[in-house]
Short mmCIF file of C-alpha atoms in Angstrom, two decimals:
data_model
loop_
_atom_site.label_atom_id
_atom_site.label_comp_id
_atom_site.label_asym_id
_atom_site.label_seq_id
_atom_site.Cartn_x
_atom_site.Cartn_y
_atom_site.Cartn_z
CA MET X 152 0.00 0.00 0.00
CA LYS X 153 1.23 3.48 -0.91
CA VAL X 154 0.54 6.82 0.74
CA LYS X 155 -1.38 7.84 -2.37
CA ASP X 156 -3.74 4.89 -1.76
CA ILE X 157 -4.87 6.14 1.67
CA GLY X 158 -4.69 9.88 1.04
CA GLU X 159 -3.85 12.72 3.40
CA GLN X 160 -6.61 11.99 5.93
CA GLY X 161 -5.74 8.29 6.02
CA LEU X 162 -2.08 9.08 6.62
CA LEU X 163 -2.96 11.47 9.42
CA ARG X 164 -5.06 8.80 11.13
CA ILE X 165 -2.05 6.47 11.12
CA LEU X 166 0.35 9.12 12.43
CA GLN X 167 -2.03 10.15 15.21
CA LYS X 168 -1.65 6.66 16.70
CA PHE X 169 1.86 7.67 17.73
CA CYS X 170 0.64 10.74 19.64
CA PRO X 171 -1.31 11.12 22.90
CA ALA X 172 -4.98 11.03 21.93
CA GLU X 173 -5.83 13.88 24.30
CA ILE X 174 -3.26 16.19 22.68
CA VAL X 175 -3.71 15.85 18.91
CA GLY X 176 -6.71 16.48 16.68
CA ASP X 177 -7.04 20.28 16.72
CA ASP X 178 -5.27 23.13 14.92
CA CYS X 179 -2.70 23.15 17.75
CA ALA X 180 -1.51 20.82 20.46
CA VAL X 181 -2.50 22.30 23.81
CA MET X 182 -0.39 21.42 26.85
CA PRO X 183 -1.23 22.74 30.35
CA THR X 184 1.68 24.58 31.95
CA THR X 185 -0.02 25.90 35.10
CA ALA X 186 -3.39 25.43 36.74
CA ASN X 187 -4.92 28.15 34.52
CA GLN X 188 -2.71 28.42 31.43
CA SER X 189 -1.84 26.16 28.51
CA LEU X 190 0.80 26.32 25.80
CA ALA X 191 -0.57 26.01 22.24
CA ILE X 192 1.90 24.63 19.71
CA THR X 193 1.53 24.29 15.95
CA THR X 194 3.89 23.41 13.10
CA ASP X 195 3.29 24.19 9.45
CA MET X 196 5.50 23.23 6.52
CA LEU X 197 5.71 24.95 3.14
CA VAL X 198 7.42 23.53 0.07
CA ASP X 199 8.43 25.43 -3.06
CA GLY X 200 6.21 24.39 -5.95
CA VAL X 201 3.49 23.08 -3.63
CA HIS X 202 2.63 25.97 -1.32
CA PHE X 203 4.29 28.90 -3.05
CA SER X 204 6.14 29.92 -6.20
CA ASP X 205 7.67 33.09 -7.58
CA ARG X 206 4.92 33.08 -10.19
CA THR X 207 2.20 33.83 -7.64
CA THR X 208 3.78 35.04 -4.40
CA GLY X 209 7.49 35.80 -4.49
CA PRO X 210 9.64 35.49 -1.38
CA TYR X 211 8.15 38.39 0.61
CA TYR X 212 4.57 37.19 0.24
CA ALA X 213 5.59 33.55 0.70
CA GLY X 214 7.08 34.59 4.04
CA TRP X 215 3.97 36.54 5.01
CA ARG X 216 1.69 33.61 4.17
CA ALA X 217 3.92 31.19 6.07
CA ALA X 218 3.65 33.28 9.21
CA ALA X 219 -0.08 33.92 8.75
CA ALA X 220 -0.83 30.19 8.46
CA ASN X 221 0.71 29.51 11.86
CA LEU X 222 -0.88 32.51 13.55
CA SER X 223 -4.23 31.42 12.13
CA ASP X 224 -3.84 28.02 13.82
CA LEU X 225 -3.25 29.80 17.14
CA ALA X 226 -6.32 31.97 16.57
CA ALA X 227 -8.36 28.82 15.91
CA MET X 228 -7.52 27.61 19.41
CA GLY X 229 -8.20 30.96 21.08
CA ALA X 230 -4.49 31.39 21.80
CA THR X 231 -2.41 34.58 21.96
CA PRO X 232 0.88 34.29 20.00
CA LEU X 233 4.14 34.20 21.95
CA ALA X 234 6.89 33.37 19.44
CA VAL X 235 7.85 31.25 16.43
CA THR X 236 10.87 29.22 15.37
CA VAL X 237 11.76 28.74 11.70
CA ALA X 238 13.51 25.78 10.06
CA LEU X 239 14.74 26.66 6.57
CA ALA X 240 16.02 24.25 3.92
CA VAL X 241 17.62 25.83 0.83
CA ALA X 242 19.86 24.84 -2.05
CA PRO X 243 23.47 26.19 -2.03
CA ASP X 244 22.76 28.34 -5.07
CA THR X 245 19.68 30.01 -3.54
CA ALA X 246 20.05 33.79 -3.68
CA VAL X 247 20.72 35.35 -0.29
CA GLU X 248 18.37 38.17 -1.30
CA TRP X 249 15.55 35.61 -1.69
CA VAL X 250 16.07 34.36 1.87
CA GLU X 251 16.24 37.89 3.29
CA GLU X 252 13.07 38.89 1.49
CA PHE X 253 11.29 35.77 2.76
CA TYR X 254 12.21 36.68 6.32
CA ARG X 255 11.13 40.28 5.77
CA GLY X 256 7.70 38.99 4.77
CA MET X 257 7.47 36.74 7.80
CA THR X 258 8.59 39.52 10.11
CA ALA X 259 6.13 42.03 8.64
CA CYS X 260 3.23 39.69 9.42
CA LEU X 261 4.51 38.65 12.84
CA GLN X 262 5.19 42.22 13.97
CA GLU X 263 1.51 43.09 13.57
CA TYR X 264 0.87 40.61 16.37
CA HIS X 265 3.98 41.36 18.45
CA THR X 266 5.42 37.90 17.77
CA PRO X 267 9.20 37.44 17.46
CA ILE X 268 11.24 34.80 15.64
CA VAL X 269 13.26 33.22 18.46
CA GLY X 270 15.32 30.59 16.66
CA GLY X 271 15.27 27.73 14.21
CA ASP X 272 17.56 25.79 11.90
CA VAL X 273 19.10 26.00 8.43
CA VAL X 274 19.95 22.96 6.29
CA ARG X 275 20.82 22.12 2.68
CA SER X 276 18.07 20.80 0.40
CA PRO X 277 17.39 20.55 -3.35
CA VAL X 278 13.96 22.10 -2.73
CA VAL X 279 13.28 25.22 -0.66
CA THR X 280 11.28 24.10 2.35
CA VAL X 281 10.19 26.06 5.41
CA ALA X 282 8.82 24.63 8.66
CA ILE X 283 7.51 27.09 11.23
CA THR X 284 6.60 26.19 14.78
CA ALA X 285 4.45 28.74 16.58
CA PHE X 286 3.82 28.99 20.30
CA GLY X 287 0.82 30.61 21.92
CA GLN X 288 -0.81 30.92 25.31
CA VAL X 289 -4.43 30.27 26.19
CA GLU X 290 -6.39 29.99 29.40
CA CYS X 291 -7.37 26.37 29.99
CA ASP X 292 -11.10 27.09 30.21
CA ARG X 293 -11.02 29.35 27.11
CA THR X 294 -9.49 26.89 24.66
CA ILE X 295 -11.43 26.55 21.40
CA ARG X 296 -11.54 22.91 20.27
CA ARG X 297 -13.10 21.09 17.36
CA SER X 298 -14.82 18.55 19.57
CA ASN X 299 -17.11 20.85 21.59
CA ALA X 300 -19.91 21.49 19.07
CA ARG X 301 -23.49 20.64 20.03
CA SER X 302 -26.68 20.06 18.07
CA ASN X 303 -28.71 23.20 17.26
CA TRP X 304 -25.70 25.50 17.60
CA ALA X 305 -25.18 28.07 14.84
CA ILE X 306 -22.23 27.86 12.44
CA VAL X 307 -20.39 31.16 11.95
CA ALA X 308 -17.88 32.13 9.26
CA THR X 309 -15.93 35.18 10.38
CA GLY X 310 -15.56 36.59 6.84
CA VAL X 311 -15.94 36.06 3.12
CA HIS X 312 -14.66 32.91 1.46
CA GLY X 313 -13.27 32.37 -2.02
CA ALA X 314 -11.29 35.61 -2.25
CA SER X 315 -7.90 33.91 -1.91
CA ARG X 316 -8.78 31.40 -4.62
CA ALA X 317 -9.84 34.24 -6.91
CA GLY X 318 -6.60 36.09 -6.20
CA LEU X 319 -4.62 33.00 -7.13
CA GLU X 320 -6.53 32.72 -10.40
CA LEU X 321 -5.76 36.34 -11.24
CA LEU X 322 -2.06 35.72 -10.65
CA LEU X 323 -1.99 32.52 -12.69
CA ASN X 324 -4.22 33.75 -15.52
CA PRO X 325 -3.89 37.51 -16.18
CA GLU X 326 -6.76 37.37 -18.69
CA PHE X 327 -9.18 36.29 -15.97
CA GLY X 328 -11.42 39.02 -14.58
CA GLN X 329 -10.52 41.67 -17.13
CA ASN X 330 -13.74 43.54 -16.37
CA LEU X 331 -12.69 44.10 -12.75
CA THR X 332 -11.64 47.53 -11.56
CA GLU X 333 -8.02 47.83 -10.47
CA VAL X 334 -9.20 48.26 -6.86
CA ASP X 335 -11.23 45.03 -6.94
CA ARG X 336 -8.46 43.17 -8.73
CA THR X 337 -5.91 44.28 -6.16
CA SER X 338 -8.19 43.37 -3.24
CA LEU X 339 -8.45 39.76 -4.43
CA ILE X 340 -4.70 39.44 -5.02
CA VAL X 341 -4.01 40.88 -1.56
CA ALA X 342 -6.44 38.33 -0.09
CA HIS X 343 -4.23 35.59 -1.52
CA GLN X 344 -0.80 37.09 -0.89
CA CYS X 345 -1.34 38.78 2.49
CA PRO X 346 -4.04 36.90 4.42
CA LYS X 347 -4.90 38.18 7.88
CA PRO X 348 -5.11 35.63 10.71
CA ARG X 349 -8.26 36.39 12.69
CA LEU X 350 -6.65 36.98 16.05
CA ASP X 351 -8.73 40.17 16.18
CA VAL X 352 -11.86 38.06 16.71
CA LEU X 353 -10.64 36.47 19.96
CA PRO X 354 -11.31 39.45 22.31
CA ILE X 355 -14.85 39.68 20.90
CA ILE X 356 -15.45 35.97 21.47
CA ARG X 357 -14.20 36.20 25.05
CA GLU X 358 -16.34 39.25 25.80
CA ILE X 359 -19.52 37.62 24.47
CA LEU X 360 -19.01 34.23 26.08
CA ASP X 361 -17.90 35.69 29.40
CA SER X 362 -21.10 37.75 29.46
CA ALA X 363 -23.08 34.59 28.66
CA GLY X 364 -21.49 32.91 31.67
CA GLU X 365 -20.23 29.85 29.78
CA PHE X 366 -17.41 29.40 27.27
CA SER X 367 -19.44 27.24 24.86
CA ILE X 368 -17.79 27.15 21.44
CA ALA X 369 -16.12 24.86 18.89
CA GLY X 370 -14.02 25.87 15.95
CA MET X 371 -11.01 25.81 13.65
CA ASP X 372 -9.64 27.93 10.82
CA SER X 373 -10.66 27.61 7.18
CA SER X 374 -7.20 27.38 5.65
CA ASP X 375 -8.23 24.18 3.83
CA GLY X 376 -11.63 25.56 2.85
CA LEU X 377 -14.96 26.34 4.49
CA ALA X 378 -16.37 22.89 3.74
CA ASP X 379 -13.32 21.19 5.22
CA ALA X 380 -13.59 23.16 8.47
CA ILE X 381 -17.29 22.42 8.91
CA ILE X 382 -16.79 18.71 8.20
CA GLN X 383 -13.77 18.40 10.52
CA ILE X 384 -15.61 20.06 13.41
CA CYS X 385 -18.70 17.92 12.87
CA ARG X 386 -16.65 14.73 12.82
CA ALA X 387 -14.70 15.67 15.94
CA SER X 388 -17.91 16.61 17.78
CA GLY X 389 -20.11 13.78 16.56
CA VAL X 390 -22.73 16.08 15.06
CA GLY X 391 -24.05 16.82 11.61
CA ALA X 392 -24.87 20.12 9.94
CA LYS X 393 -27.12 21.93 7.51
CA VAL X 394 -25.23 24.64 5.61
CA ASP X 395 -27.30 27.13 3.61
CA ARG X 396 -25.60 27.96 0.33
CA THR X 397 -27.43 31.30 0.18
CA LYS X 398 -25.89 32.40 3.49
CA ILE X 399 -22.24 31.71 2.65
CA PRO X 400 -20.39 35.05 2.47
CA ILE X 401 -18.58 35.52 -0.83
CA PRO X 402 -16.95 38.61 -2.35
CA HIS X 403 -19.60 40.82 -3.93
CA ILE X 404 -17.54 41.12 -7.11
CA PHE X 405 -17.86 37.39 -7.80
CA SER X 406 -21.15 38.07 -9.56
CA GLU X 407 -19.19 39.95 -12.24
CA ILE X 408 -16.61 37.25 -12.94
CA LEU X 409 -17.99 33.86 -11.93
CA SER X 410 -21.04 31.71 -12.37
CA THR X 411 -23.09 31.05 -9.23
CA GLU X 412 -21.83 27.47 -9.06
CA LYS X 413 -18.18 28.41 -9.53
CA ALA X 414 -18.46 31.11 -6.85
CA LEU X 415 -19.93 28.55 -4.44
CA ASP X 416 -17.22 26.02 -5.30
CA TRP X 417 -14.42 28.50 -4.60
CA ALA X 418 -16.08 29.61 -1.36
CA LEU X 419 -16.47 26.04 -0.08
CA TYR X 420 -13.30 24.43 -1.40
CA GLY X 421 -10.89 27.17 -2.53
CA GLY X 422 -9.06 27.35 0.80
CA GLU X 423 -6.46 29.75 2.22
CA ASP X 424 -8.92 32.38 3.35
CA PHE X 425 -7.72 31.93 6.96
CA GLU X 426 -11.05 32.87 8.49
CA LEU X 427 -12.42 31.13 11.58
CA VAL X 428 -15.33 28.71 11.47
CA LEU X 429 -17.11 28.61 14.82
CA PHE X 430 -20.00 26.61 16.27
CA LEU X 431 -21.77 28.26 19.22
CA PRO X 432 -25.25 28.86 20.68
CA ILE X 433 -27.47 30.87 18.36
CA ALA X 434 -27.85 34.00 20.54
CA ASN X 435 -24.09 34.26 21.00
CA ALA X 436 -23.53 33.62 17.29
CA GLN X 437 -25.89 36.43 16.30
CA LEU X 438 -24.12 38.85 18.62
CA LEU X 439 -20.69 37.73 17.38
CA VAL X 440 -21.63 38.28 13.74
CA LYS X 441 -23.02 41.73 14.54
CA LYS X 442 -19.85 42.77 16.37
CA ILE X 443 -17.43 41.38 13.74
CA GLY X 444 -19.28 42.70 10.66
CA ASN X 445 -17.27 42.81 7.41
CA GLY X 446 -18.73 39.65 5.88
CA ALA X 447 -19.19 37.57 9.02
CA ALA X 448 -22.29 35.40 8.75
CA ILE X 449 -24.22 32.51 10.22
CA VAL X 450 -24.01 29.91 7.46
CA GLY X 451 -25.84 26.99 9.01
CA THR X 452 -26.82 24.94 12.03
CA ALA X 453 -25.42 21.84 13.72
CA THR X 454 -27.77 18.84 13.83
CA ASP X 455 -28.05 15.63 15.83
CA SER X 456 -27.45 13.60 12.67
CA THR X 457 -23.97 12.79 11.38
CA ASP X 458 -24.80 13.92 7.82
CA ILE X 459 -23.51 17.27 6.61
CA TRP X 460 -25.88 18.81 4.09
CA LEU X 461 -25.56 21.76 1.76
CA THR X 462 -29.07 23.17 1.56
CA ASP X 463 -30.76 26.01 -0.33
CA SER X 464 -33.28 28.14 1.56
CA SER X 465 -34.36 29.70 -1.74
CA GLY X 466 -35.58 26.31 -2.95
CA ILE X 467 -33.74 26.53 -6.27
CA ASP X 468 -31.11 23.83 -5.84
CA ARG X 469 -31.34 20.35 -4.41
CA ASP X 470 -29.73 19.45 -1.11
CA ALA X 471 -26.33 17.76 -1.41
CA ILE X 472 -23.89 16.08 0.97
CA LEU X 473 -20.70 18.03 1.69
CA LYS X 474 -17.53 15.95 1.27
CA LEU X 475 -13.82 16.43 1.82
CA ASP X 476 -12.70 15.00 -1.51
CA ARG X 477 -13.39 18.22 -3.45
CA GLY X 478 -10.93 20.28 -1.45
CA PHE X 479 -7.13 20.29 -1.70
CA GLN X 480 -5.48 17.07 -0.52
CA HIS X 481 -1.73 16.43 -0.57
CA PHE X 482 -2.11 12.81 -1.70
#
């Protein structure tokens, strides 16, 4: 049997057998350090030609995206960033300027969240590869996990989805979206090259849930797509979901460049939007969406079934089962 025969999710299930079951399974490993605090740890690897290329990102934006991916994992756990370490593998003939620019991009993103690079490693490799480990801190009773969702809770997306995928298309195919204004074109490209981890949402979540008197929430980030996040949370929590296609927030300019079906596909499966997907009681969800604004929306409801349905409240399209196999998989 080959790795390609079991796919990415199958490989992860095998590897998780070698880890403590109570530690793995979320966007970060969370390890208690005191009675009230835990250390959140995440590692993300990027490979030239798989995760970035000079054709679409260049070293500065590749560095920014590398940092943003790790900070987004911390945000998904409710954790405040502390520091990162960076392991860099490069070929001997790699331009020093490329490496410096990559680190400038990382630093520019990290500085927005007061997060330093505190070490790492450098090795020789035929392919440029970067592995970042990020450390964050979270109060034990305020940790956001995938496994806490309950039936009848609302499903919140903290912002629009599909913008990063559209930005990638614009970079790969300059003829795409020629009717867009320069402002709209730039906004989509920026969404792909300089994603913003939603650490800004955490204080709002804490305020709302503290006022409610109970930290009831489940979630993860949508780096692998909105559909992936909803499915992963449902599986971890043992619930199902009904997701309303008419409620999914997508960029308003999609109507000018994409069919309705293509816009929905990019929103569900495009990935790399780095928003948060959160399950929480309906009253708290409504207040959260109101306070976040800027495209945040309730996109569905958790159910006591294990099926995950894409529905249509307008009655135009048939219901369909959401699956992981349409999103990006490494194998």
